[in-house]
Amino acid sequence: MTGRTDPGSTAQQRAETGSRGTTATERPADRGRTAADDAEGARPADTVVAVEGLSKRFGSGPDATTAVDDVSLSIERGAIVGLLGPNGAGKTTLVKSILGMVLPDEGSVHIDGVDARERPRAAYSRVDALLEGARNDYWRLTVRENLRYFATISGVDPDSVQARHDRLLERLDLADHADTAVRDLSRGMKQKVSLASVLAGGADVVFLDEPTLGLDVESARTLQTELRRLAADEGLTVVLSSHNMDVVETVCDRVVIMSEGQVIADDAVEALLGGSDTHEIHVTSADFDENLLATLRERFALAVVERRDRGAHVAATVDSDGLYDLMATLRAHDVTLDRVRTVEPDLEDVFVDITGTEERR
C-alpha cells in the first residue's frame, strides 16, 4: 500500500509502508513474498482478502465505542464488492483496519495469504486505496507525471506500463489533459486523476471510497465500465464504498452491509434484490373516490396519492400477502383498473429494509 492518503509524504516514507505491485503478466510470481508467506497462505487460492474476527474499540471504560465488532469476511480474486452501511456503521474503520492504517484490537487480516500484521510490506505490496476527503495526488505534477510517479513507488518501471497509462488516460477522458498540472483541473477531473493513479501501477486489490464523487454521469459510467473490464480481464479485486446505490448495484458482484459495527448482510447483488418481499404497486383508476381512498389509507401503506380530474393514482408498498389483499379490496369496490404498474425493489429499498435507515446520497 502506498499511503495515498498523504501525498505530502516523501517517496521513501511511502516505500517503507509497502509498494504497489504490477499485474500478473508484469511481475515475477514471487515478488514481495517469502517462503514463510507461502507456507502460511493455506486459504483457497482465489481468496485475496481474508478478515477474521476483526474488532476495534475507541476509548475505554463506559465511554468506549465499538466501531467494528467481530467482523469476518473473505473476498475472491476479481470480485467487485460493495461495502454499505449508514453513517457510523463502522465501514471506514473496517477499511482502515484492513489497510493497516488503524491497528485492530482483535482479529487478523490476510492479503493474498500473507498476514498483514506479521509481514505488512509483503501483504500490502499489491494493494492501493483511494479514500474520500484525502488529497490523493500531487497537484503540482501533471496528470501523466502523477501516473508515472505512483507506478514508480509501486516498484514498477513506468516505461513498462506506458500502454496501461495511455489506456487509462483515454478511457477516463484525461488524454487531452495529460500534460496539465492537476491543480489546474476541475474537481471532477481531479477525481479521475486520483482513480487513474490508483490503477497506474497495476495493483491487484484496490479500495475505493466514493470513487464517483464529483464525476458527471458519463464519467461515472466510464469508470464503472473500466472497473468491470479490469476485474474480468486482469483479475483486479475491488472493494467499493459509496452512498450512490445505483453505482453499487451496477458495478458490484456482491454487497456487504454493516450496521453498528457488524456485518448484517453479505450476498450477491441479485440475491439481495430477489430476496425482498416488498412490492410497490402503482394503480390508476377513475373509480377512486374519497371514501375508497380513506379505506386504502387505513389498510395499506400508501406512498403516493395523486388526485386526477376523474379518480386518482395511488402507490402502495405491500408484501406478497398485501398485494393479494389490495387486489381483493379493489375488486370488492368494483374498481376498474385503468393502469397497473409494479416497481421492483432496487438496492436502496433493500438497504432500507435491512438497516431501517435511508442512505444519504
Coordinates of C-alpha atoms in Angstrom, one line a residue:
M1 CA 0.0 0.0 0.0
T2 CA 1.3 3.4 -0.9
G3 CA -0.1 5.7 1.8
R4 CA -2.1 7.6 -0.9
T5 CA -4.0 9.5 1.8
D6 CA -0.9 11.6 2.5
P7 CA 0.5 12.9 -0.8
G8 CA 2.8 15.3 1.1
S9 CA 4.9 12.4 2.4
T10 CA 8.2 11.5 0.7
A11 CA 8.8 8.7 -1.7
Q12 CA 10.9 7.0 0.9
Q13 CA 8.2 7.1 3.5
R14 CA 5.7 5.7 1.0
A15 CA 8.1 2.9 0.0
E16 CA 8.6 1.9 3.7
T17 CA 4.8 1.2 4.0
G18 CA 5.0 -1.2 1.0
S19 CA 4.7 -0.5 -2.7
R20 CA 2.0 -1.3 -5.2
G21 CA 2.7 -4.2 -7.5
T22 CA 2.1 -4.9 -11.1
T23 CA -0.3 -7.2 -12.9
A24 CA 0.3 -10.9 -13.0
T25 CA 1.8 -10.6 -16.5
E26 CA 4.2 -7.9 -15.5
R27 CA 5.7 -9.1 -12.2
P28 CA 7.7 -12.1 -11.1
A29 CA 5.4 -14.6 -9.4
D30 CA 7.3 -14.4 -6.1
R31 CA 7.7 -10.6 -5.9
G32 CA 7.5 -9.4 -2.3
R33 CA 6.8 -12.9 -0.9
T34 CA 8.9 -15.3 1.2
A35 CA 8.7 -19.0 1.8
A36 CA 7.1 -18.2 5.1
D37 CA 4.4 -16.2 3.3
D38 CA 3.6 -19.1 1.0
A39 CA 3.6 -21.6 3.9
E40 CA 1.0 -19.6 5.8
G41 CA -1.2 -19.0 2.8
A42 CA -3.3 -22.1 3.3
R43 CA -6.5 -20.3 2.3
P44 CA -8.1 -21.1 -1.1
A45 CA -6.0 -19.7 -3.9
D46 CA -8.8 -17.4 -5.1
T47 CA -9.2 -15.7 -1.7
V48 CA -7.4 -12.4 -1.9
V49 CA -8.6 -10.6 1.3
A50 CA -9.4 -12.6 4.4
V51 CA -10.6 -10.9 7.5
E52 CA -11.2 -13.0 10.7
G53 CA -12.7 -11.8 13.9
L54 CA -11.7 -8.2 13.4
S55 CA -12.7 -5.8 16.3
K56 CA -11.8 -2.2 17.0
R57 CA -12.8 -0.1 20.1
F58 CA -12.1 3.5 20.7
G59 CA -11.8 4.9 24.2
S60 CA -12.0 2.9 27.4
G61 CA -14.4 2.2 30.2
P62 CA -18.1 3.1 30.0
D63 CA -17.3 5.7 27.3
A64 CA -15.7 3.2 24.9
T65 CA -17.2 2.9 21.4
T66 CA -17.0 -0.4 19.5
A67 CA -16.6 0.7 15.9
V68 CA -16.0 -2.8 14.4
D69 CA -17.4 -5.8 16.2
D70 CA -16.0 -9.3 15.4
V71 CA -16.2 -8.9 11.6
S72 CA -15.2 -11.8 9.4
L73 CA -15.3 -11.9 5.6
S74 CA -13.4 -13.1 2.6
I75 CA -13.1 -11.6 -0.9
E76 CA -12.2 -13.6 -4.0
R77 CA -9.9 -12.5 -6.8
G78 CA -11.5 -10.5 -9.5
A79 CA -14.6 -9.7 -7.4
I80 CA -16.1 -6.2 -7.0
V81 CA -17.6 -5.9 -3.6
G82 CA -19.7 -3.0 -2.4
L83 CA -19.4 -2.0 1.3
L84 CA -22.5 -0.2 2.5
G85 CA -23.9 1.0 5.8
P86 CA -25.4 4.0 7.5
N87 CA -23.1 6.7 8.9
G88 CA -21.3 5.4 11.9
A89 CA -21.8 1.8 10.9
G90 CA -18.0 1.1 11.0
K91 CA -17.2 1.0 7.3
T92 CA -14.3 3.4 7.4
T93 CA -12.8 1.8 10.5
L94 CA -13.1 -1.6 8.9
V95 CA -11.4 -0.5 5.7
K96 CA -8.6 1.4 7.6
S97 CA -8.1 -1.7 9.8
I98 CA -7.8 -3.9 6.7
L99 CA -5.3 -1.5 5.2
G100 CA -3.2 -1.3 8.3
M101 CA -4.0 2.4 8.9
V102 CA -5.8 1.5 12.1
L103 CA -4.5 -1.2 14.5
P104 CA -7.4 -3.5 15.4
D105 CA -7.8 -4.8 18.9
E106 CA -8.5 -8.3 17.8
G107 CA -8.6 -10.4 14.7
S108 CA -6.4 -10.9 11.7
V109 CA -6.1 -9.7 8.1
H110 CA -4.5 -11.7 5.3
I111 CA -3.8 -10.3 1.9
D112 CA -3.2 -13.0 -0.7
G113 CA -2.4 -15.4 2.1
V114 CA 0.0 -13.1 3.8
D115 CA -0.5 -12.0 7.4
A116 CA -0.8 -8.2 7.2
R117 CA 0.3 -7.6 10.8
E118 CA 3.3 -10.0 10.7
R119 CA 4.5 -9.1 7.2
P120 CA 2.9 -5.7 6.2
R121 CA 5.3 -4.9 3.4
A122 CA 4.6 -8.2 1.6
A123 CA 0.9 -8.1 2.3
Y124 CA 0.4 -4.6 1.0
S125 CA 2.8 -4.7 -1.9
R126 CA -0.1 -5.2 -4.3
V127 CA -2.7 -3.1 -2.6
D128 CA -3.8 0.5 -3.2
A129 CA -6.6 2.8 -1.9
L130 CA -8.5 5.9 -2.7
L131 CA -10.1 7.4 0.4
E132 CA -12.6 10.2 0.4
G133 CA -11.6 13.6 1.8
A134 CA -7.9 13.0 1.1
R135 CA -5.6 14.6 -1.4
N136 CA -4.7 11.6 -3.4
D137 CA -2.3 13.2 -6.0
Y138 CA 0.4 15.8 -6.3
W139 CA -1.3 18.8 -7.6
R140 CA 1.9 20.5 -8.9
L141 CA 2.6 17.5 -11.2
T142 CA 0.9 16.9 -14.5
V143 CA -1.6 14.1 -14.9
R144 CA 0.9 11.9 -16.7
E145 CA 3.6 12.6 -14.1
N146 CA 1.3 11.5 -11.3
L147 CA 0.7 8.2 -13.1
R148 CA 4.4 7.7 -13.6
Y149 CA 5.2 8.7 -10.0
F150 CA 2.8 6.3 -8.4
A151 CA 3.8 3.5 -10.7
T152 CA 7.4 4.1 -9.7
I153 CA 6.9 4.0 -6.0
S154 CA 5.0 0.8 -6.6
G155 CA 8.2 -0.8 -7.7
V156 CA 7.2 -0.7 -11.4
D157 CA 9.2 0.8 -14.2
P158 CA 6.8 3.4 -15.5
D159 CA 8.0 2.9 -19.1
S160 CA 6.9 -0.8 -18.9
V161 CA 3.3 0.2 -18.1
Q162 CA 3.1 3.1 -20.6
A163 CA 0.4 1.4 -22.6
R164 CA -1.6 0.9 -19.4
H165 CA -1.3 4.7 -18.7
D166 CA -2.3 5.6 -22.2
R167 CA -5.3 3.4 -21.9
L168 CA -6.3 4.8 -18.6
L169 CA -5.9 8.4 -19.8
E170 CA -8.0 7.6 -22.9
R171 CA -10.8 5.7 -21.2
L172 CA -11.1 8.2 -18.3
D173 CA -11.2 11.1 -20.8
L174 CA -7.9 12.5 -19.5
A175 CA -5.8 12.2 -22.6
D176 CA -6.3 15.9 -23.6
H177 CA -5.2 17.0 -20.1
A178 CA -2.2 14.6 -19.8
D179 CA 0.3 17.4 -19.6
T180 CA -1.8 19.7 -17.4
A181 CA -0.9 20.3 -13.8
V182 CA -3.6 18.7 -11.6
R183 CA -4.1 21.9 -9.6
D184 CA -5.5 23.5 -12.8
L185 CA -8.2 20.9 -13.2
S186 CA -11.8 20.8 -12.1
R187 CA -12.9 18.8 -9.1
G188 CA -14.3 16.1 -11.2
M189 CA -11.2 15.9 -13.3
K190 CA -9.0 15.7 -10.2
Q191 CA -11.1 12.7 -9.0
K192 CA -10.5 11.0 -12.3
V193 CA -6.7 11.6 -12.0
S194 CA -6.8 10.1 -8.5
L195 CA -8.6 7.0 -9.8
A196 CA -6.1 6.7 -12.7
S197 CA -3.2 7.0 -10.3
V198 CA -4.6 4.2 -8.1
L199 CA -4.7 1.9 -11.2
A200 CA -1.5 3.1 -12.7
G201 CA 0.9 0.6 -11.1
G202 CA -1.3 -2.5 -11.6
A203 CA -2.4 -3.1 -8.0
D204 CA -4.1 -6.5 -7.5
V205 CA -6.5 -5.1 -4.9
V206 CA -7.9 -1.6 -4.7
F207 CA -10.1 0.0 -2.0
L208 CA -12.2 2.9 -3.4
D209 CA -14.2 5.2 -1.2
E210 CA -16.8 7.3 -3.1
P211 CA -14.9 6.9 -6.4
T212 CA -17.6 8.6 -8.4
L213 CA -17.8 11.7 -6.2
G214 CA -17.7 14.8 -8.3
L215 CA -18.0 12.9 -11.6
D216 CA -20.7 13.6 -14.2
V217 CA -23.0 10.8 -15.3
E218 CA -20.9 9.9 -18.3
S219 CA -17.6 9.8 -16.4
A220 CA -19.2 7.7 -13.7
R221 CA -20.4 5.2 -16.3
T222 CA -17.0 5.2 -17.9
L223 CA -15.4 4.4 -14.6
Q224 CA -17.8 1.6 -13.9
T225 CA -17.1 0.1 -17.3
E226 CA -13.3 0.2 -16.8
L227 CA -13.6 -1.4 -13.3
R228 CA -15.6 -4.2 -14.7
R229 CA -13.1 -4.7 -17.6
L230 CA -10.1 -4.7 -15.2
A231 CA -11.9 -7.2 -12.9
A232 CA -12.8 -9.5 -15.8
D233 CA -9.6 -9.2 -17.9
E234 CA -6.9 -8.7 -15.3
G235 CA -8.4 -10.2 -12.1
L236 CA -8.5 -6.8 -10.3
T237 CA -10.2 -7.1 -6.9
V238 CA -12.2 -4.0 -5.9
V239 CA -13.7 -3.1 -2.5
L240 CA -16.0 -0.1 -3.2
S241 CA -17.8 2.0 -0.6
S242 CA -20.3 4.5 -1.8
H243 CA -23.5 6.3 -0.9
N244 CA -24.6 6.1 -4.6
M245 CA -26.7 2.9 -4.6
D246 CA -27.0 3.0 -8.4
V247 CA -23.3 2.7 -8.8
V248 CA -23.0 -0.1 -6.3
E249 CA -25.9 -2.0 -7.9
T250 CA -24.5 -1.6 -11.4
V251 CA -20.8 -2.4 -10.8
C252 CA -20.7 -4.8 -7.8
D253 CA -21.0 -8.5 -7.8
R254 CA -21.6 -8.7 -4.1
V255 CA -22.6 -6.4 -1.3
V256 CA -21.6 -6.3 2.4
I257 CA -23.9 -4.3 4.6
M258 CA -22.7 -3.1 8.0
S259 CA -24.7 -1.7 11.0
E260 CA -23.4 -0.9 14.4
G261 CA -20.0 -2.4 13.7
Q262 CA -21.3 -5.7 12.5
V263 CA -21.9 -7.3 9.1
I264 CA -25.7 -7.8 8.9
A265 CA -25.9 -8.9 5.2
D266 CA -23.4 -10.3 2.8
D267 CA -24.7 -11.7 -0.5
A268 CA -24.7 -11.3 -4.3
V269 CA -26.5 -8.3 -5.6
E270 CA -29.0 -10.4 -7.5
A271 CA -29.7 -12.4 -4.4
L272 CA -30.3 -9.3 -2.3
L273 CA -32.6 -7.8 -4.9
G274 CA -34.5 -11.1 -5.3
G275 CA -34.8 -11.6 -1.5
S276 CA -37.0 -8.6 -0.9
D277 CA -40.7 -9.4 -0.2
T278 CA -41.9 -5.9 -0.7
H279 CA -43.5 -4.5 -3.8
E280 CA -44.5 -1.0 -4.9
I281 CA -47.8 -1.2 -6.8
H282 CA -49.0 1.8 -8.8
V283 CA -52.7 1.8 -9.7
T284 CA -54.6 4.4 -11.7
S285 CA -58.4 4.4 -11.8
A286 CA -61.3 6.7 -12.4
D287 CA -63.2 4.9 -9.7
F288 CA -61.1 6.1 -6.8
D289 CA -63.3 8.4 -4.6
E290 CA -62.6 9.9 -1.2
N291 CA -64.3 7.0 0.7
L292 CA -62.2 4.4 -1.1
L293 CA -59.0 6.4 -0.7
A294 CA -59.7 6.6 3.1
T295 CA -60.2 2.9 3.2
L296 CA -56.9 2.2 1.4
R297 CA -55.1 4.6 3.7
E298 CA -56.3 2.7 6.7
R299 CA -55.4 -0.8 5.4
F300 CA -52.2 -0.2 3.3
A301 CA -49.1 1.9 3.3
L302 CA -49.8 4.4 0.6
A303 CA -46.6 6.1 -0.6
V304 CA -48.3 8.3 -3.2
V305 CA -51.8 9.6 -3.7
E306 CA -52.3 11.8 -6.8
R307 CA -55.8 13.0 -7.5
R308 CA -56.9 13.3 -11.1
D309 CA -59.8 15.1 -12.8
R310 CA -61.5 11.7 -12.5
G311 CA -60.3 9.3 -9.9
A312 CA -56.7 9.1 -8.7
H313 CA -53.3 7.5 -9.0
V314 CA -52.1 5.6 -5.9
A315 CA -48.9 3.8 -5.0
A316 CA -48.9 1.2 -2.2
T317 CA -45.9 -0.6 -0.6
V318 CA -47.0 -4.2 0.2
D319 CA -45.7 -7.6 0.8
S320 CA -46.9 -10.7 -1.1
D321 CA -50.0 -11.1 1.1
G322 CA -50.7 -7.4 1.0
L323 CA -50.6 -7.5 -2.8
Y324 CA -53.4 -10.1 -2.9
D325 CA -55.3 -8.1 -0.2
L326 CA -55.0 -4.9 -2.2
M327 CA -56.3 -6.5 -5.4
A328 CA -59.2 -8.1 -3.5
T329 CA -60.1 -4.8 -1.9
L330 CA -60.2 -3.0 -5.3
R331 CA -62.3 -5.8 -6.8
A332 CA -64.7 -5.7 -3.8
H333 CA -65.3 -2.0 -4.5
D334 CA -65.8 -2.6 -8.3
V335 CA -62.7 -0.6 -9.2
T336 CA -61.9 -0.7 -12.9
L337 CA -58.1 -0.6 -13.3
D338 CA -57.0 1.9 -15.9
R339 CA -53.3 1.2 -15.4
V340 CA -51.3 -1.0 -13.1
R341 CA -47.5 -1.0 -12.7
T342 CA -45.2 -2.8 -10.4
V343 CA -41.9 -1.2 -9.4
E344 CA -39.3 -3.8 -8.5
P345 CA -37.2 -3.1 -5.4
D346 CA -33.7 -1.6 -6.0
L347 CA -30.7 -1.8 -3.8
E348 CA -31.7 1.3 -1.9
D349 CA -35.0 -0.4 -1.0
V350 CA -33.2 -3.5 0.2
F351 CA -30.8 -1.3 2.2
V352 CA -33.7 0.5 3.9
D353 CA -35.4 -2.9 4.7
I354 CA -32.3 -4.4 6.2
T355 CA -30.9 -1.4 8.2
G356 CA -34.1 0.6 8.8
T357 CA -32.3 3.8 7.7
E358 CA -32.0 5.6 4.3
E359 CA -28.6 6.0 2.8
R360 CA -27.9 9.7 2.1
R361 CA -26.8 10.4 -1.5

